[in-house]
Structures are given as structure tokens and as C-alpha cells.
PDB file of C-alpha atoms and ligand atoms in Angstrom:
ATOM      1  CA  MET A   1      20.325   2.832  -0.332  1.00 91.00           C
ATOM      2  CA  LYS A   2      17.090   3.960  -1.673  1.00 94.00           C
ATOM      3  CA  ALA A   3      14.058   1.514  -1.619  1.00 94.00           C
ATOM      4  CA  LEU A   4      13.003   2.078  -4.956  1.00 95.00           C
ATOM      5  CA  GLU A   5      13.743   4.472  -7.481  1.00 96.00           C
ATOM      6  CA  PHE A   6      12.186   5.828 -10.905  1.00 97.00           C
ATOM      7  CA  ARG A   7      14.080   7.011 -12.766  1.00 97.00           C
ATOM      8  CA  GLU A   8      12.318   9.185 -16.484  1.00 97.00           C
ATOM      9  CA  VAL A   9       9.811   6.422 -16.046  1.00 97.00           C
ATOM     10  CA  SER A  10       7.032   6.598 -18.446  1.00 97.00           C
ATOM     11  CA  CYS A  11       4.072   3.652 -19.459  1.00 96.00           C
ATOM     12  CA  ARG A  12       0.926   3.823 -20.974  1.00 94.00           C
ATOM     13  CA  TYR A  13      -1.677   0.489 -21.137  1.00 94.00           C
ATOM     14  CA  PRO A  14      -1.260  -1.335 -24.592  1.00 90.00           C
ATOM     15  CA  GLY A  15      -3.659   0.497 -26.952  1.00 89.00           C
ATOM     16  CA  GLN A  16      -3.271   3.660 -25.082  1.00 88.00           C
ATOM     17  CA  ARG A  17      -1.655   6.866 -27.427  1.00 89.00           C
ATOM     18  CA  GLU A  18      -0.786   8.671 -24.203  1.00 92.00           C
ATOM     19  CA  ASN A  19       1.614   7.797 -21.818  1.00 95.00           C
ATOM     20  CA  LEU A  20       0.120   8.176 -18.437  1.00 96.00           C
ATOM     21  CA  VAL A  21       3.527   8.256 -16.751  1.00 97.00           C
ATOM     22  CA  GLU A  22       5.780  11.005 -17.894  1.00 96.00           C
ATOM     23  CA  LYS A  23       9.438  10.894 -17.103  1.00 97.00           C
ATOM     24  CA  LEU A  24       8.684  10.226 -13.572  1.00 97.00           C
ATOM     25  CA  SER A  25      11.264  10.457 -11.219  1.00 97.00           C
ATOM     26  CA  PHE A  26      11.095  10.103  -7.367  1.00 96.00           C
ATOM     27  CA  SER A  27      12.650   8.032  -4.522  1.00 96.00           C
ATOM     28  CA  ILE A  28      11.642   6.227  -1.499  1.00 96.00           C
ATOM     29  CA  GLU A  29      13.949   6.141   1.875  1.00 96.00           C
ATOM     30  CA  PRO A  30      13.827   2.831   3.360  1.00 96.00           C
ATOM     31  CA  GLY A  31      11.683   2.253   6.545  1.00 95.00           C
ATOM     32  CA  SER A  32       9.817   5.837   5.032  1.00 96.00           C
ATOM     33  CA  PHE A  33       6.039   5.626   4.892  1.00 97.00           C
ATOM     34  CA  HIS A  34       4.124   7.404   1.804  1.00 98.00           C
ATOM     35  CA  CYS A  35       0.738   8.138   1.048  1.00 98.00           C
ATOM     36  CA  ILE A  36      -0.007   8.721  -2.582  1.00 97.00           C
ATOM     37  CA  ILE A  37      -3.104  10.791  -2.711  1.00 96.00           C
ATOM     38  CA  GLY A  38      -4.706  12.191  -5.795  1.00 94.00           C
ATOM     39  CA  ALA A  39      -7.219  12.175  -8.048  1.00 91.00           C
ATOM     40  CA  SER A  40      -9.693   9.483  -9.289  1.00 91.00           C
ATOM     41  CA  GLY A  41      -8.185   7.891 -12.539  1.00 91.00           C
ATOM     42  CA  CYS A  42      -5.077   9.964 -12.518  1.00 92.00           C
ATOM     43  CA  GLY A  43      -2.407   6.144 -12.165  1.00 94.00           C
ATOM     44  CA  LYS A  44      -1.924   5.594  -8.996  1.00 95.00           C
ATOM     45  CA  SER A  45      -2.487   2.164  -9.497  1.00 95.00           C
ATOM     46  CA  THR A  46      -0.571   1.921 -12.307  1.00 95.00           C
ATOM     47  CA  LEU A  47       2.739   2.843 -10.505  1.00 96.00           C
ATOM     48  CA  PHE A  48       1.828   0.077  -8.210  1.00 95.00           C
ATOM     49  CA  ARG A  49       1.225  -2.204 -10.908  1.00 93.00           C
ATOM     50  CA  MET A  50       4.970  -1.402 -12.487  1.00 94.00           C
ATOM     51  CA  ILE A  51       6.585  -1.372  -8.949  1.00 93.00           C
ATOM     52  CA  CYS A  52       5.802  -5.127  -8.650  1.00 88.00           C
ATOM     53  CA  GLY A  53       6.277  -5.913 -12.094  1.00 87.00           C
ATOM     54  CA  LEU A  54       3.035  -6.424 -13.879  1.00 87.00           C
ATOM     55  CA  LEU A  55       2.698  -3.491 -16.179  1.00 91.00           C
ATOM     56  CA  THR A  56       7.160  -2.408 -17.656  1.00 91.00           C
ATOM     57  CA  PRO A  57       7.495   1.006 -18.414  1.00 94.00           C
ATOM     58  CA  VAL A  58       7.878   1.997 -22.289  1.00 94.00           C
ATOM     59  CA  SER A  59      10.755   4.140 -21.337  1.00 95.00           C
ATOM     60  CA  GLY A  60      12.920   4.798 -17.681  1.00 96.00           C
ATOM     61  CA  THR A  61      14.070   2.853 -14.978  1.00 94.00           C
ATOM     62  CA  ILE A  62      12.431   1.583 -12.125  1.00 94.00           C
ATOM     63  CA  LEU A  63      15.159   0.382  -9.037  1.00 93.00           C
ATOM     64  CA  ARG A  64      15.126  -1.695  -5.431  1.00 92.00           C
ATOM     65  CA  ASP A  65      17.834  -1.531  -3.296  1.00 90.00           C
ATOM     66  CA  GLY A  66      19.759  -0.067  -6.112  1.00 89.00           C
ATOM     67  CA  ALA A  67      19.207  -3.050  -8.437  1.00 87.00           C
ATOM     68  CA  PRO A  68      16.931  -2.446 -11.872  1.00 87.00           C
ATOM     69  CA  LEU A  69      13.415  -3.984 -11.154  1.00 81.00           C
ATOM     70  CA  SER A  70      14.347  -5.931 -14.494  1.00 71.00           C
ATOM     71  CA  GLU A  71      17.721  -7.523 -13.331  1.00 66.00           C
ATOM     72  CA  ILE A  72      15.705  -9.061 -10.053  1.00 66.00           C
ATOM     73  CA  GLU A  73      13.055 -11.727  -9.456  1.00 64.00           C
ATOM     74  CA  ARG A  74      11.611 -10.254  -5.568  1.00 62.00           C
ATOM     75  CA  ALA A  75       8.462 -11.051  -4.650  1.00 65.00           C
ATOM     76  CA  CYS A  76       6.764  -7.498  -3.475  1.00 77.00           C
ATOM     77  CA  GLY A  77       4.435  -7.308  -0.691  1.00 86.00           C
ATOM     78  CA  TYR A  78       1.628  -5.898  -2.942  1.00 87.00           C
ATOM     79  CA  MET A  79      -2.443  -5.544  -2.059  1.00 85.00           C
ATOM     80  CA  PRO A  80      -4.127  -4.705  -4.767  1.00 79.00           C
ATOM     81  CA  GLN A  81      -7.293  -2.452  -4.465  1.00 75.00           C
ATOM     82  CA  ARG A  82      -9.852  -5.597  -4.080  1.00 76.00           C
ATOM     83  CA  ASP A  83      -8.840  -8.382  -1.878  1.00 70.00           C
ATOM     84  CA  MET A  84      -8.130 -10.757  -4.262  1.00 82.00           C
ATOM     85  CA  LEU A  85      -8.592 -14.016  -1.715  1.00 90.00           C
ATOM     86  CA  PHE A  86      -8.769 -17.052  -3.966  1.00 93.00           C
ATOM     87  CA  PRO A  87     -12.412 -18.278  -3.241  1.00 93.00           C
ATOM     88  CA  TRP A  88     -11.671 -21.486  -3.370  1.00 95.00           C
ATOM     89  CA  ARG A  89      -9.581 -21.402  -0.727  1.00 95.00           C
ATOM     90  CA  THR A  90      -9.903 -21.600   3.139  1.00 96.00           C
ATOM     91  CA  VAL A  91      -8.561 -18.116   4.461  1.00 95.00           C
ATOM     92  CA  GLY A  92      -5.367 -20.324   5.847  1.00 94.00           C
ATOM     93  CA  GLU A  93      -4.750 -21.608   2.226  1.00 94.00           C
ATOM     94  CA  ASN A  94      -4.734 -17.964   1.533  1.00 93.00           C
ATOM     95  CA  LEU A  95      -2.236 -17.018   3.823  1.00 93.00           C
ATOM     96  CA  ALA A  96      -0.111 -20.028   2.884  1.00 92.00           C
ATOM     97  CA  LEU A  97       0.341 -18.563  -0.536  1.00 89.00           C
ATOM     98  CA  PRO A  98       3.432 -16.388   0.216  1.00 86.00           C
ATOM     99  CA  LEU A  99       4.834 -18.951   1.740  1.00 86.00           C
ATOM    100  CA  GLU A 100       4.421 -21.821  -0.527  1.00 82.00           C
ATOM    101  CA  VAL A 101       6.125 -19.175  -3.167  1.00 75.00           C
ATOM    102  CA  GLY A 102       9.765 -20.049  -2.728  1.00 65.00           C
ATOM    103  CA  SER A 103      10.747 -21.441   0.835  1.00 68.00           C
ATOM    104  CA  ALA A 104       9.909 -24.698   2.323  1.00 76.00           C
ATOM    105  CA  LEU A 105       8.598 -24.494   5.306  1.00 82.00           C
ATOM    106  CA  PRO A 106       7.585 -27.261   7.814  1.00 87.00           C
ATOM    107  CA  LYS A 107       3.801 -27.486   7.732  1.00 88.00           C
ATOM    108  CA  ALA A 108       3.733 -26.780  11.311  1.00 91.00           C
ATOM    109  CA  GLU A 109       5.428 -23.365  11.278  1.00 91.00           C
ATOM    110  CA  ARG A 110       3.828 -22.944   8.397  1.00 91.00           C
ATOM    111  CA  ASN A 111       0.443 -23.063  10.364  1.00 93.00           C
ATOM    112  CA  ALA A 112       1.957 -21.648  13.220  1.00 94.00           C
ATOM    113  CA  ARG A 113       2.657 -18.563  11.428  1.00 93.00           C
ATOM    114  CA  ILE A 114      -0.020 -18.570   9.587  1.00 95.00           C
ATOM    115  CA  GLU A 115      -2.244 -18.809  12.936  1.00 95.00           C
ATOM    116  CA  GLU A 116      -0.010 -15.575  14.298  1.00 93.00           C
ATOM    117  CA  ALA A 117      -0.544 -13.435  11.091  1.00 92.00           C
ATOM    118  CA  LEU A 118      -4.710 -13.936  11.525  1.00 94.00           C
ATOM    119  CA  ALA A 119      -4.485 -12.873  15.439  1.00 93.00           C
ATOM    120  CA  ASP A 120      -2.459  -9.660  14.356  1.00 85.00           C
ATOM    121  CA  VAL A 121      -5.293  -9.003  12.480  1.00 85.00           C
ATOM    122  CA  GLY A 122      -7.861  -9.721  14.904  1.00 86.00           C
ATOM    123  CA  LEU A 123      -8.936 -13.168  12.947  1.00 93.00           C
ATOM    124  CA  ALA A 124      -7.371 -15.760  15.552  1.00 95.00           C
ATOM    125  CA  GLY A 125      -9.210 -18.970  15.085  1.00 95.00           C
ATOM    126  CA  LEU A 126     -10.335 -18.518  10.899  1.00 96.00           C
ATOM    127  CA  ALA A 127      -8.347 -20.093   9.430  1.00 95.00           C
ATOM    128  CA  ASP A 128     -10.870 -22.827   8.090  1.00 96.00           C
ATOM    129  CA  ARG A 129     -13.237 -20.478   7.000  1.00 96.00           C
ATOM    130  CA  MET A 130     -13.901 -19.690   3.443  1.00 96.00           C
ATOM    131  CA  PRO A 131     -13.426 -16.293   2.349  1.00 94.00           C
ATOM    132  CA  GLU A 132     -17.226 -16.423   1.106  1.00 94.00           C
ATOM    133  CA  GLU A 133     -18.253 -16.878   5.273  1.00 95.00           C
ATOM    134  CA  LEU A 134     -16.028 -13.533   6.074  1.00 93.00           C
ATOM    135  CA  SER A 135     -17.272 -10.301   6.248  1.00 87.00           C
ATOM    136  CA  GLY A 136     -16.002  -7.716   3.655  1.00 78.00           C
ATOM    137  CA  GLY A 137     -13.724  -6.145   7.069  1.00 78.00           C
ATOM    138  CA  MET A 138     -12.556  -9.798   7.718  1.00 87.00           C
ATOM    139  CA  ARG A 139     -11.539 -10.622   4.151  1.00 88.00           C
ATOM    140  CA  GLN A 140      -9.508  -7.188   3.855  1.00 82.00           C
ATOM    141  CA  ARG A 141      -8.025  -7.915   7.078  1.00 85.00           C
ATOM    142  CA  ALA A 142      -7.651 -11.463   6.179  1.00 91.00           C
ATOM    143  CA  ALA A 143      -5.246 -10.238   2.323  1.00 90.00           C
ATOM    144  CA  PHE A 144      -3.312  -8.136   4.525  1.00 85.00           C
ATOM    145  CA  ALA A 145      -2.452 -10.764   6.692  1.00 90.00           C
ATOM    146  CA  ARG A 146      -1.333 -12.562   3.592  1.00 92.00           C
ATOM    147  CA  THR A 147       0.633  -9.510   2.113  1.00 89.00           C
ATOM    148  CA  MET A 148       2.436  -8.864   5.604  1.00 86.00           C
ATOM    149  CA  LEU A 149       3.345 -13.060   5.255  1.00 89.00           C
ATOM    150  CA  THR A 150       5.297 -12.303   1.839  1.00 86.00           C
ATOM    151  CA  GLY A 151       7.841 -10.705   4.532  1.00 84.00           C
ATOM    152  CA  SER A 152       8.827  -8.396   1.731  1.00 86.00           C
ATOM    153  CA  SER A 153      10.676  -5.069   2.818  1.00 88.00           C
ATOM    154  CA  LEU A 154       9.183  -2.857   0.604  1.00 92.00           C
ATOM    155  CA  LEU A 155       4.485  -2.835   1.004  1.00 93.00           C
ATOM    156  CA  LEU A 156       2.336  -1.890  -1.466  1.00 94.00           C
ATOM    157  CA  LEU A 157      -0.915  -1.453  -0.241  1.00 94.00           C
ATOM    158  CA  ASP A 158      -3.432   0.148  -2.512  1.00 94.00           C
ATOM    159  CA  GLU A 159      -6.562   1.689  -0.517  1.00 93.00           C
ATOM    160  CA  PRO A 160      -6.314  -1.418   2.275  1.00 88.00           C
ATOM    161  CA  PHE A 161      -8.872   0.234   4.393  1.00 87.00           C
ATOM    162  CA  SER A 162     -11.430   1.629   1.800  1.00 87.00           C
ATOM    163  CA  ALA A 163     -13.955  -1.030   2.537  1.00 79.00           C
ATOM    164  CA  LEU A 164     -14.026  -1.054   6.178  1.00 82.00           C
ATOM    165  CA  ASP A 165     -16.449   0.537   8.762  1.00 85.00           C
ATOM    166  CA  ALA A 166     -15.286   3.467  10.350  1.00 88.00           C
ATOM    167  CA  LEU A 167     -14.212   1.768  13.630  1.00 87.00           C
ATOM    168  CA  THR A 168     -12.422  -0.864  12.034  1.00 82.00           C
ATOM    169  CA  ARG A 169     -10.482   1.385   9.838  1.00 88.00           C
ATOM    170  CA  VAL A 170      -8.906   3.282  12.610  1.00 90.00           C
ATOM    171  CA  SER A 171      -8.179   0.378  14.752  1.00 85.00           C
ATOM    172  CA  MET A 172      -6.531  -0.784  11.733  1.00 85.00           C
ATOM    173  CA  GLN A 173      -4.214   2.537  11.070  1.00 91.00           C
ATOM    174  CA  GLU A 174      -3.152   2.268  14.665  1.00 91.00           C
ATOM    175  CA  TRP A 175      -2.336  -1.712  13.978  1.00 84.00           C
ATOM    176  CA  LEU A 176      -0.599  -1.021  11.410  1.00 89.00           C
ATOM    177  CA  LEU A 177       0.931   1.813  12.226  1.00 93.00           C
ATOM    178  CA  GLU A 178       2.108  -0.329  15.135  1.00 90.00           C
ATOM    179  CA  GLN A 179       2.994  -2.855  12.993  1.00 85.00           C
ATOM    180  CA  TRP A 180       5.804  -0.440  10.947  1.00 91.00           C
ATOM    181  CA  LEU A 181       7.350   1.224  13.917  1.00 93.00           C
ATOM    182  CA  ARG A 182       8.265  -2.690  15.186  1.00 86.00           C
ATOM    183  CA  HIS A 183       9.111  -3.963  11.987  1.00 85.00           C
ATOM    184  CA  ARG A 184      10.189  -0.245   9.867  1.00 90.00           C
ATOM    185  CA  MET A 185       9.434  -1.561   6.061  1.00 91.00           C
ATOM    186  CA  THR A 186       8.832   0.834   3.648  1.00 95.00           C
ATOM    187  CA  ILE A 187       5.626   1.224   3.039  1.00 96.00           C
ATOM    188  CA  LEU A 188       3.591   3.298  -0.041  1.00 97.00           C
ATOM    189  CA  PHE A 189      -0.072   3.669   0.910  1.00 97.00           C
ATOM    190  CA  ILE A 190      -2.674   4.757  -1.413  1.00 97.00           C
ATOM    191  CA  THR A 191      -5.979   6.452  -0.313  1.00 96.00           C
ATOM    192  CA  HIS A 192      -7.996   8.986  -1.128  1.00 93.00           C
ATOM    193  CA  ASP A 193      -8.878   9.713   2.414  1.00 94.00           C
ATOM    194  CA  VAL A 194      -6.391  13.028   3.403  1.00 95.00           C
ATOM    195  CA  GLU A 195      -6.597  12.418   7.490  1.00 95.00           C
ATOM    196  CA  GLU A 196      -5.943   8.518   7.065  1.00 96.00           C
ATOM    197  CA  ALA A 197      -2.517  10.238   4.800  1.00 97.00           C
ATOM    198  CA  LEU A 198      -1.765  12.363   7.551  1.00 97.00           C
ATOM    199  CA  PHE A 199      -2.091  10.115  10.784  1.00 97.00           C
ATOM    200  CA  LEU A 200       0.031   7.294   8.943  1.00 97.00           C
ATOM    201  CA  SER A 201       2.415   8.675   6.808  1.00 96.00           C
ATOM    202  CA  THR A 202       6.210  10.614   7.461  1.00 96.00           C
ATOM    203  CA  SER A 203       5.381  12.380   3.991  1.00 96.00           C
ATOM    204  CA  VAL A 204       2.727  12.345   1.489  1.00 97.00           C
ATOM    205  CA  LEU A 205       3.055  12.266  -2.018  1.00 97.00           C
ATOM    206  CA  ALA A 206       0.592  14.073  -3.896  1.00 95.00           C
ATOM    207  CA  VAL A 207       0.177  13.479  -7.734  1.00 93.00           C
ATOM    208  CA  GLY A 208      -1.079  16.763  -9.183  1.00 82.00           C
ATOM    209  CA  SER A 209      -1.214  16.434 -12.869  1.00 84.00           C
ATOM    210  CA  THR A 210      -1.635  13.789 -15.529  1.00 87.00           C
ATOM    211  CA  PRO A 211      -0.533  12.538 -17.473  1.00 93.00           C
ATOM    212  CA  ILE A 212       2.204  12.364 -14.281  1.00 95.00           C
ATOM    213  CA  CYS A 213       5.182  13.879 -14.455  1.00 95.00           C
ATOM    214  CA  SER A 214       6.144  14.568 -10.370  1.00 94.00           C
ATOM    215  CA  LEU A 215       4.852  13.716  -7.294  1.00 95.00           C
ATOM    216  CA  THR A 216       4.755  16.674  -5.293  1.00 93.00           C
ATOM    217  CA  GLU A 217       6.124  15.349  -1.290  1.00 95.00           C
ATOM    218  CA  ILE A 218       4.466  17.091   1.858  1.00 95.00           C
ATOM    219  CA  PRO A 219       6.255  16.041   4.711  1.00 96.00           C
ATOM    220  CA  VAL A 220       3.535  15.379   8.062  1.00 96.00           C
ATOM    221  CA  PRO A 221       4.915  17.243  11.053  1.00 95.00           C
ATOM    222  CA  LEU A 222       4.664  14.707  13.594  1.00 95.00           C
ATOM    223  CA  PRO A 223       6.643  12.413  15.310  1.00 94.00           C
ATOM    224  CA  ASP A 224       6.792   8.243  13.970  1.00 94.00           C
ATOM    225  CA  ARG A 225       5.045   7.543  17.164  1.00 94.00           C
ATOM    226  CA  ARG A 226       1.896   9.781  16.887  1.00 95.00           C
ATOM    227  CA  ARG A 227      -1.955  10.127  18.066  1.00 94.00           C
ATOM    228  CA  ARG A 228      -4.553  10.381  16.081  1.00 93.00           C
ATOM    229  CA  SER A 229      -5.718  13.476  18.916  1.00 94.00           C
ATOM    230  CA  ASP A 230      -2.294  15.300  16.997  1.00 94.00           C
ATOM    231  CA  LEU A 231      -4.760  15.561  13.644  1.00 93.00           C
ATOM    232  CA  VAL A 232      -6.532  18.342  15.321  1.00 94.00           C
ATOM    233  CA  ARG A 233      -3.409  20.482  15.825  1.00 94.00           C
ATOM    234  CA  PRO A 234      -3.300  23.818  13.981  1.00 95.00           C
ATOM    235  CA  GLU A 235      -0.794  23.220  11.378  1.00 94.00           C
ATOM    236  CA  LEU A 236      -2.482  19.437  10.871  1.00 95.00           C
ATOM    237  CA  THR A 237      -5.832  21.302  10.477  1.00 95.00           C
ATOM    238  CA  ARG A 238      -4.400  23.366   7.627  1.00 95.00           C
ATOM    239  CA  LEU A 239      -2.166  21.240   6.242  1.00 95.00           C
ATOM    240  CA  LYS A 240      -5.774  18.635   5.724  1.00 94.00           C
ATOM    241  CA  GLU A 241      -7.522  21.526   4.179  1.00 94.00           C
ATOM    242  CA  GLY A 242      -4.617  22.389   2.277  1.00 92.00           C
ATOM    243  CA  LEU A 243      -4.300  18.589   0.712  1.00 92.00           C
ATOM    244  CA  MET A 244      -8.182  18.775   0.766  1.00 91.00           C
ATOM    245  CA  GLY A 245      -8.575  21.911  -1.773  1.00 89.00           C
ATOM    246  CA  MET A 246      -5.754  19.848  -3.593  1.00 86.00           C
ATOM    247  CA  LEU A 247      -7.562  16.946  -4.573  1.00 85.00           C
ATOM    248  CA  ARG A 248     -11.288  18.827  -5.191  1.00 82.00           C
ATOM    249  CA  GLY A 249      -9.317  21.208  -7.539  1.00 77.00           C
ATOM    250  CA  GLN A 250      -8.372  17.938  -9.990  1.00 64.00           C
ATOM    251  CA  VAL A 251     -11.927  16.570  -9.571  1.00 56.00           C
ATOM    252  CA  PRO A 252     -13.102  17.144 -13.371  1.00 52.00           C
ATOM    253  CA  ALA A 253     -16.277  19.443 -13.640  1.00 44.00           C
TER     254      ALA A 253
HETATM  255  N1  ATP B 301      -5.527  -2.609 -17.917  1.00 88.62           N
HETATM  256  C1  ATP B 301      -5.438  -1.108 -18.327  1.00 88.62           C
HETATM  257  N2  ATP B 301      -5.941  -1.317 -19.182  1.00 88.62           N
HETATM  258  C2  ATP B 301      -5.726  -0.004 -19.741  1.00 88.62           C
HETATM  259  N3  ATP B 301      -6.452   1.435 -19.122  1.00 88.62           N
HETATM  260  C3  ATP B 301      -6.212   0.943 -18.410  1.00 88.62           C
HETATM  261  C4  ATP B 301      -6.016  -0.251 -17.631  1.00 88.62           C
HETATM  262  N4  ATP B 301      -6.028  -0.270 -16.249  1.00 88.62           N
HETATM  263  C5  ATP B 301      -5.774   1.322 -15.543  1.00 88.62           C
HETATM  264  N5  ATP B 301      -6.333   1.833 -17.009  1.00 88.62           N
HETATM  265  C6  ATP B 301      -6.210   3.097 -17.126  1.00 88.62           C
HETATM  266  O1  ATP B 301      -5.689   4.118 -16.644  1.00 88.62           O
HETATM  267  C7  ATP B 301      -5.748   5.125 -15.926  1.00 88.62           C
HETATM  268  C8  ATP B 301      -5.406   5.275 -14.742  1.00 88.62           C
HETATM  269  O2  ATP B 301      -5.785   4.242 -13.780  1.00 88.62           O
HETATM  270  P1  ATP B 301      -5.313   3.065 -12.031  1.00 88.62           P
HETATM  271  O3  ATP B 301      -6.150   2.961 -12.008  1.00 88.62           O
HETATM  272  O4  ATP B 301      -3.749   3.407 -12.523  1.00 88.62           O
HETATM  273  O5  ATP B 301      -6.041   4.737 -11.616  1.00 88.62           O
HETATM  274  P2  ATP B 301      -5.938   5.173  -9.986  1.00 88.62           P
HETATM  275  O6  ATP B 301      -5.527   6.834 -10.183  1.00 88.62           O
HETATM  276  O7  ATP B 301      -5.603   3.830  -9.147  1.00 88.62           O
HETATM  277  O8  ATP B 301      -7.484   5.500  -9.744  1.00 88.62           O
HETATM  278  P3  ATP B 301      -9.009   5.206  -8.437  1.00 88.62           P
HETATM  279  O9  ATP B 301      -8.017   6.151  -7.339  1.00 88.62           O
HETATM  280  O10 ATP B 301      -9.884   4.910  -9.088  1.00 88.62           O
HETATM  281  O11 ATP B 301      -8.315   3.787  -8.362  1.00 88.62           O
HETATM  282  C9  ATP B 301      -7.376   5.261 -16.192  1.00 88.62           C
HETATM  283  O12 ATP B 301      -7.769   5.546 -17.077  1.00 88.62           O
HETATM  284  C10 ATP B 301      -7.871   3.445 -16.143  1.00 88.62           C
HETATM  285  O13 ATP B 301      -8.904   3.465 -17.190  1.00 88.62           O
HETATM  286 MG1   MG B 302      -6.468   2.782  -8.355  1.00 88.62          MG
END
């Protein structure tokens, strides 16, 4: 069974005349890690909004684990482009949100899971801080920990590391890969960084046209457990150049 399947899905925003997505079909195997790349404004985040039910297609069907989205109520691990931490809640209270929705965990267990999730992203002991007291990178990591706490087998990560400094970003990529190898959740990850896409994913899904009517799948020839040094292999370097050329070609003159 596919973790996710689009069948001839079309969509547009209210007030728009043209479809942004046009009869798009693709499917995702459970436990795979795909990065989505494509020019700014081509509709990548819109795909995520449809998958988590925030935007309804005008036609076509989206299935999760074989069931039409319209027939299931399932929380999605969605991390939007902006971190969306609630400023009036402490970091710990923000992380408690997915645990409050739908499950009645005893408070002690809830706090233990929050502490564990914070420690996992290098924010141990910061549960009582307010989001405004954190740096941009720390906020992003807190939002990431909150997404992990949804327990969803499908994670939708929209440029989660783009606001981080280069060093933190590299260590978060390695951390995410480790989490994926450990838990084998299905991950869709939007990025503009081709190197990040190649380091993380089993295959890259490239958006080639607007409206989006297909995704081009480009397998990454690396084992699941990989190292950053693998990226300098000649075949990876060629792939990187090819993907960058493709992205550059999409930027309007
Ligand atoms: N709520 C909305 N109402 C109307 N149009 C929207 C809305 N959100 C996005 N759009 C339009 O839909 C198109 C695709 O937006 P989307 O956010 O999916 O792009 P994107 O590929 O994620 O871009 P980026 O890489 O810059 O994040 C854009 O032209 C945008 O202006
Ligand atoms: Mg976007």
C-alpha cells in the first residue's frame, strides 16, 4: 500500500482562474524520504496544504495509506515554512499541543516526552522559555520537535532548515537522517538546496512546470546510511549540477 497517492489531482486558490496543479498523479512508498525541489512560487507548499487537508482539490483524489483523504481523519506531521510557534505559550506548552489533541496522556508522561523531544533537537531544559527568547534556529528546532510529537507516520517538512546557520543546518540534516533510519517514517521535505536534497533523500521529486502536472523522480544513488563525503562522488556531483541547471532554467528572466 502506498503511503500517499495523488490521482489526477487539480487545484486552485479561491479567486484564481487557472489551476495551479493540473491532473497531478504520483505515489510515495512507505518509509521513503523524498525531497521536493522547484522554482519559488511553483506550488510546492500548496501540495502540502492539500495533503494535510487545508486546501481541497477541485478534482481528483488524494489517498493516505490507501484511504481517500476525505474519508479519514488523521493528524499530519506538517511543519509549515514559518515556525508557527504560539508566542503566548512556553516552548514546552507548544510541544504539548500535538499531545493534547486526541490523546489523554498523564501529565508526567507528557512532560517526559516533551523533555525527550527537546533533548533530541539540542534544546534540553528549555521547556519553560518563551519562543521570543529563542534564536531563529532554536525556534525552528522547537517547531520540528513539535512536529515529531504528532507521531504521524507521514512528515511534511516545508524548508525546515532554511533559516538555520550553515553549521546547525548540517547537524540538523544528520540528525534528521538518523531519526529517519531509526523510525522509518515517510518524509516529504521541500528545499531549495540541491545539496541538502541529495544528502537526505532516497529520490528527489522535481517540479518541472507550472501548472504542476507531473513530478520528475530522480533516484539518489546512495545507500540509506550515507555520509556527507559521499556527495563529492563524481556521479553525485553530476547529479547536483544537472539539478541546479534545471532549477536555474525555471527562474523567470
Ligand atoms: N492563500 C493563497 N491564496 C491565493 N494564492 C496563493 C495562496 N497561497 C499561495 N498562493 C499562490 O500560489 C502559488 C504557489 O504558492 P506556493 O506557496 O505553493 O509556492 P512555493 O512553490 O511553495 O514557493 P516558495 O518556494 O517560494 O515557498 C503562488 O503563485 C502564490 O502566490
Ligand atoms: Mg513554499
